[in-house]
C-alpha positions as semicolon CSV with decimal commas, in nm:
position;residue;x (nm);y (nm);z (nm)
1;X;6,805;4,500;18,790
2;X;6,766;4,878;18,661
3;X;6,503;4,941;18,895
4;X;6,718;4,797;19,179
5;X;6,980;4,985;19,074
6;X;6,789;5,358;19,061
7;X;6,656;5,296;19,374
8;X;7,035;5,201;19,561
9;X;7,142;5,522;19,413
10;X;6,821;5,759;19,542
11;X;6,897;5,614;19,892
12;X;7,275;5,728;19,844
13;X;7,201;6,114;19,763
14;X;7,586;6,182;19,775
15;X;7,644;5,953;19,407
16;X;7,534;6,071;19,059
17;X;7,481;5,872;18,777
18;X;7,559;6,113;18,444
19;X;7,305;6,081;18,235
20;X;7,521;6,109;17,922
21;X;7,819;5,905;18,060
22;X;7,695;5,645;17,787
23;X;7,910;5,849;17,557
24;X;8,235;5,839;17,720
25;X;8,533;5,601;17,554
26;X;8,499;5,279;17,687
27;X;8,827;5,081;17,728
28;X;8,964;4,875;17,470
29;X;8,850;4,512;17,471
30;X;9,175;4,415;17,634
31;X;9,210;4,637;17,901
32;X;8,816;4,644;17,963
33;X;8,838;4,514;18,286
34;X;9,171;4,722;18,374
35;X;9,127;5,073;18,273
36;X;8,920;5,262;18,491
37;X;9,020;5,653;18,617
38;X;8,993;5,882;18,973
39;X;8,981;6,252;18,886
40;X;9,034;6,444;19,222
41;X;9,017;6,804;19,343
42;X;9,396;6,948;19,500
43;X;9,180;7,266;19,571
44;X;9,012;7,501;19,821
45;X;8,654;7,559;19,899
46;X;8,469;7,840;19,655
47;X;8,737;7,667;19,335
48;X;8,433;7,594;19,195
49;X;8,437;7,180;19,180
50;X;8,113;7,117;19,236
51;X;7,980;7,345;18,932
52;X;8,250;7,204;18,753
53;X;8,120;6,803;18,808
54;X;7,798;6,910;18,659
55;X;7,875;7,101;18,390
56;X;8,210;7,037;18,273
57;X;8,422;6,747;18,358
58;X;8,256;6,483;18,163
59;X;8,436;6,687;17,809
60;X;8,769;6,753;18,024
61;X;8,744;6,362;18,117
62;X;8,705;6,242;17,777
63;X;8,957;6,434;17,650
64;X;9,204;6,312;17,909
65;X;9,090;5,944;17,890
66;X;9,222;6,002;17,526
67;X;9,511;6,142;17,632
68;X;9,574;5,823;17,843
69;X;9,496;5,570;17,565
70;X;9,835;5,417;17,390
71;X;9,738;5,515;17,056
72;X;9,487;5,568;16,781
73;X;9,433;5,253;16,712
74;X;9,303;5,171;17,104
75;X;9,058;5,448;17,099
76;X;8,904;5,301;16,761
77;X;8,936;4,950;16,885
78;X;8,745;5,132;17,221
79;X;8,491;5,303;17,075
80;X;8,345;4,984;16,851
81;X;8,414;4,677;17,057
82;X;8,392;4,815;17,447
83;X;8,107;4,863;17,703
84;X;8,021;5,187;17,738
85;X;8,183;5,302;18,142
86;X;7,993;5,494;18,381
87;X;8,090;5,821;18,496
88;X;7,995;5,841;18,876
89;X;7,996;6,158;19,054
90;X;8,015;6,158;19,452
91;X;7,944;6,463;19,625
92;X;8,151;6,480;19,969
93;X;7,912;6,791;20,134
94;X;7,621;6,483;20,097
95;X;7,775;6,254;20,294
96;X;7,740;6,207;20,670
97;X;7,958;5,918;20,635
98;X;8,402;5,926;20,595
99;X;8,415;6,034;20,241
100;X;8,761;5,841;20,105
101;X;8,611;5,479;20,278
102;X;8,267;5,502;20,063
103;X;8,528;5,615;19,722
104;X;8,683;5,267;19,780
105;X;8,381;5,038;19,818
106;X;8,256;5,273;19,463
107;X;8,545;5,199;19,299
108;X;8,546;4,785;19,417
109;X;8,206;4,769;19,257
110;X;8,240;4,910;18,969
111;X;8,618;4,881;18,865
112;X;8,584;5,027;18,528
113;X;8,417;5,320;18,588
114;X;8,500;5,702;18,564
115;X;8,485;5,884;18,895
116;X;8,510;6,189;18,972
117;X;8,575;6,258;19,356
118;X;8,370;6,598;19,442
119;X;8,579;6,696;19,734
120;X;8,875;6,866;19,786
121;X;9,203;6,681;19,855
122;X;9,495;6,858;19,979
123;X;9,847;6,698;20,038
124;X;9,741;6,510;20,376
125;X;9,442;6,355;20,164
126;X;9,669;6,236;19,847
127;X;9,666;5,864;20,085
128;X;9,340;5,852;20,070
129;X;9,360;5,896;19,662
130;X;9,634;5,618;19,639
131;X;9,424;5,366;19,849
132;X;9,086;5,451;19,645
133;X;9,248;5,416;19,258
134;X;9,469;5,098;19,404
135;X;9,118;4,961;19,547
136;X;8,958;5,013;19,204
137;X;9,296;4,954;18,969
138;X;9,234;5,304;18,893
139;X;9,436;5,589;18,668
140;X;9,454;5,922;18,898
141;X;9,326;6,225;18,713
142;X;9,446;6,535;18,901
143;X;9,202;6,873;18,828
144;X;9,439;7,153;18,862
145;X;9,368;7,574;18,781
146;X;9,554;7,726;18,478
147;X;9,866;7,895;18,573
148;X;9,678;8,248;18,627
149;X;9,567;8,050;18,959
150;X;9,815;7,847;19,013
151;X;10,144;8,106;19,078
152;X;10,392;8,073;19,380
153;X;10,257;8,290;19,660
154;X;10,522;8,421;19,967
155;X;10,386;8,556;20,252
156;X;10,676;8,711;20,492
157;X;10,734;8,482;20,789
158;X;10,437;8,277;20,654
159;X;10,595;8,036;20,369
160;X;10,524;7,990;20,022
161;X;10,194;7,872;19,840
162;X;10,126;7,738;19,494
163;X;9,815;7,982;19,424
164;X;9,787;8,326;19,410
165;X;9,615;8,529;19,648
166;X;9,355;8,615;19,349
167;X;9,244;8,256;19,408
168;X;9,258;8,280;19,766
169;X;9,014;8,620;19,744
170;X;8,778;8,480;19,462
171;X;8,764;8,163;19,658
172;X;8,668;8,343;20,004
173;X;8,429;8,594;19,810
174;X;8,240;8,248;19,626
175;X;8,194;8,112;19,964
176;X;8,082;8,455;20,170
177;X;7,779;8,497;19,837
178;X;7,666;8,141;19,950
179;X;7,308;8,224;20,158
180;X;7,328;8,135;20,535
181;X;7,303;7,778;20,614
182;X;7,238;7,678;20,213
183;X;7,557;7,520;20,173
184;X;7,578;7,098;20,235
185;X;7,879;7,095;20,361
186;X;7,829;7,417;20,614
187;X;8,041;7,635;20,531
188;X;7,882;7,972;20,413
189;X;7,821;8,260;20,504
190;X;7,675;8,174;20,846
191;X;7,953;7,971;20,920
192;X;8,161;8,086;21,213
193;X;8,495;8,196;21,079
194;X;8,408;8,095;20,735
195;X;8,699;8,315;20,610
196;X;8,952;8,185;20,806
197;X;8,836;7,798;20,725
198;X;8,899;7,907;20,358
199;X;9,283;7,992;20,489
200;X;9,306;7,694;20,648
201;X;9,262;7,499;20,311
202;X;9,483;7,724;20,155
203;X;9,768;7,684;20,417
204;X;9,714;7,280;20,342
205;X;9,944;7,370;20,057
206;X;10,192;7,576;20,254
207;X;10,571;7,501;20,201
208;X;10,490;7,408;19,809
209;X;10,556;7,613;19,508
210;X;10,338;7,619;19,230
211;X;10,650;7,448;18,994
212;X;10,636;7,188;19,311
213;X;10,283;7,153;19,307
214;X;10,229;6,893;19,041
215;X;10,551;6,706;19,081
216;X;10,450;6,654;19,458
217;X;10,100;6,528;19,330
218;X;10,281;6,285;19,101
219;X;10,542;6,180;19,339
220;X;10,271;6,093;19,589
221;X;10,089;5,875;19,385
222;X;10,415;5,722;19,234
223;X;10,539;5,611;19,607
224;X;10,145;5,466;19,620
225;X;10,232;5,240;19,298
226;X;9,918;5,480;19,107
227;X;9,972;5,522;18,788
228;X;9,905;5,898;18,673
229;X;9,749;6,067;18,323
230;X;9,960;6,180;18,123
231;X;9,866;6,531;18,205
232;X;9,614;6,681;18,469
233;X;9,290;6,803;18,361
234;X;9,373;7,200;18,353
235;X;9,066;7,413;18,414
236;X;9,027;7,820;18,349
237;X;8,986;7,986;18,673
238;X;8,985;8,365;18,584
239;X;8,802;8,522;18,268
240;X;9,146;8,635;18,177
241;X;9,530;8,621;18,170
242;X;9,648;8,977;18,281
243;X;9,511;9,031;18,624
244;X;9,459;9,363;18,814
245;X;9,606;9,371;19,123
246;X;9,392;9,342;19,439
247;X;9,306;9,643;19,660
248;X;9,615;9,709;19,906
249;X;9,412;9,675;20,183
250;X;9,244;9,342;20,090
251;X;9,622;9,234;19,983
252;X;9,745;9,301;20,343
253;X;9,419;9,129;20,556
254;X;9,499;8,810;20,325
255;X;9,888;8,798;20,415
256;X;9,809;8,890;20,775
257;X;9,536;8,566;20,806
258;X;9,800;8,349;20,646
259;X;10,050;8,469;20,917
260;X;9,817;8,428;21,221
261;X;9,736;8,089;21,076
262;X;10,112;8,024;21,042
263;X;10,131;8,072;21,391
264;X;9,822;7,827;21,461
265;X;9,962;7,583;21,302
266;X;10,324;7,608;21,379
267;X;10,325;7,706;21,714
268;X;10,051;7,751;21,907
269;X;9,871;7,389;21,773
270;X;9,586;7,448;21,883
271;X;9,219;7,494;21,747
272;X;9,093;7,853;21,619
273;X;8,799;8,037;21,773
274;X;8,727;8,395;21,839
275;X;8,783;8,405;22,171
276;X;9,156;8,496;22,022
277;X;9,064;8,847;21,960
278;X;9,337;8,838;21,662
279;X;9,161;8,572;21,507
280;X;8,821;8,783;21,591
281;X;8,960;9,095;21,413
282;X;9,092;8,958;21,118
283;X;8,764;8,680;21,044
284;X;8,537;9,058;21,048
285;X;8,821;9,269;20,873
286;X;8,803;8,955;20,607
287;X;8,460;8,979;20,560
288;X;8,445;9,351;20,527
289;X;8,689;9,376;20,248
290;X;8,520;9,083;20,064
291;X;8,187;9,217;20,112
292;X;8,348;9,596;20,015
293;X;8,534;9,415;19,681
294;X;8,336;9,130;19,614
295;X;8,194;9,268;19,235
296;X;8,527;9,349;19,171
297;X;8,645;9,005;19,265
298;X;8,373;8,769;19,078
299;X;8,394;8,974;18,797
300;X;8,703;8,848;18,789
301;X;8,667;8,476;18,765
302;X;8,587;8,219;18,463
303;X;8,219;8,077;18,461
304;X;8,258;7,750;18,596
C-alpha cells in the first residue's frame, strides 16, 4: 500500500507529501474524521508562497490548527489518542490540469488532511476555495502579509488596493530575478509583459481596502457555509517596519500601470499586448526601473 502510494504521488509532480507532517496535531478522537484545514494564498506572483510551502508553513499551520482547537484539553486529548494528518502541498505552476477541480478530488480522498493550496487566489477565486474546503469538510486558513504589506493603496482615477506599492515593486522585482523560461508557471523574466501580468494580479484586489481585505475573505467564505480560523496565518513580508520610500520615478511608472490597467479593465475590456504602444512603454519603463532599483528593493524584503 506504501509503495502504491509513493508511486501515485511521483506520477502527480504537482502534490508533496511533507516529510515531517507526522508531527502536526492530529484531531481529537471525536472530531477525527471532521477536522481537516485549506490554507490558501489571497496574493500576487513574486509574494513568495512557494518558498513559503517549503520552508515555513508547516510551524505557521500548527500554530493555527491550535488556534482553531476549542481548548487545552482537545489538543492533549489530540496529541495522545489521534492519527497523525498529512500535510499535502499542491503546487499550481505543476499542473497542466484546472488547479481548484484536482484541490477537490485531494481533499475527497483524504478528508482529514492539512492542505496547503500553492497558488494564488484572488477575490474571483474565493468560489473555488468554498467548493474545495465544503468538498473536504474543510476549515479555511487564509495566508495574509503583515500590515507593512498589507496598507490601503489609492491610485488617482485608478481605485484603491489593500497592499502597498512596496509589495507591488518587491513582487515585480522577485519575478524579473527569475532566469528566462525557469519559472513552472511561465512567468519570468522572458515572459512577455511579465510586469504588467504582476499588475494584473494586483488590480484583482482593486476596489478593496486593506481594513476590507480580510472581512471580504471572511464574508466570502461565510456566504459559502466555510467555516474560518480564528485568525489568518500572518506572514513577515519586509525585513522591517519603517519603510523608505520608493524612488519617485519608480513610484510614478507603478501608479501609471495601475491606471492604464484601470482602463483595460474598465473600459476598453479587452486583452493587453504591445501592439498598444502605452502598454509597450510602460512594460520597458517597468522593467528599467526594476532592473535600475532592484538591490534596493530585495534588500528590502523578509527571507521567505
Amino acid at each position: 500500500m506504501a509503495t502504491r502510494m509513493l508511486q501515485s504521488r511521483m506520477a502527480m509532480p504537482w502534490i508533496r507529501l511533507s516529510m515531517t507532517s507526522s508531527m502536526l496535531p492530529p484531531p481529537s478522537r471525536k472530531e477525527t474524521n471532521d477536522l481537516a484545514y485549506l490554507s490558501f494564498f489571497p496574493g500576487i506572483p513574486g509574494s513568495g508562497k512557494s518558498t513559503l510551502c517549503v520552508n515555513k508553513m508547516e510551524a505557521e499551520l500548527c500554530r493555527m490548527i491550535n488556534k482553531a482547537a476549542e481548548s487545552k484539553a482537545m489538543i492533549e486529548d489530540a496529541f495522545h489518542l489521534a492519527p497523525p494528518r498529512k500535510v499535502i502541498v499542491l503546487v499550481s505552476d505543476e499542473v497542466k490540469k484546472k488547479y481548484w477541480p484536482l484541490v477537490k478530488i485531494e481533499k475527497t480522498k483524504t478528508p482529514s488532511s492539512v492542505l496547503i493550496a500553492d497558488k494564488n487566489a484572488p477575490p474571483a477565486g474565493w468560489t473555488n476555495v468554498v467548493q474545495a474546503c465544503s468538498a473536504g469538510k474543510s476549515i479555511a486558513v487564509p495566508v495574509l502579509p503583515d500590515t507593512t504589506a498589507l496598507r490601503t493603496t489609492l491610485v488617482k482615477g485608478a481605485d484603491q488596493y489593500p497592499f502597498s506599492l512596496h509589495y507591488l515593486a518587491v513582487c515585480m522585482s522577485r519575478v524579473m530575478t527569475r532566469p528566462p523560461e525557469s519559472h513552472a508557471g511561465k512567468l519570468d523574466r522572458a515572459t512577455d509583459l511579465a510586469c504588467m501580468v504582476v499588475v494584473k494580479f494586483y488590480s484583482f484586489y482593486r476596489g478593496i481596502a486593506a481594513e476590507e481585505l480580510l472581512p471580504s475573505i471572511q464574508g466570502a467564505l461565510k456566504r459559502g457555509g466555510v467555516k474560518m480560523s480564528c485568525e489568518p496565518v500572518t506572514v513577515p513580508f519586509f525585513a522591517q517596519q519603517d519603510l523608505p520610500s520608493l524612488p519617485a520615478e519608480l513610484s510614478d511608472a507603478l501608479n501609471d500601470a495601475l491606471r492604464i490597467q484601470y482602463e483595460y479593465d474598465m473600459v476598453l475590456k479587452e486583452n493587453m499586448t504591445r501592439e498598444d504602444e502605452q502598454v509597450d512603454e510602460i512594460e520597458n519603463r517597468l522593467r528599467r526601473l526594476i532592473e535600475k532599483h532592484g538591490n534596493e528593493l530585495m534588500s528590502l524584503a523578509a527571507d521567505p
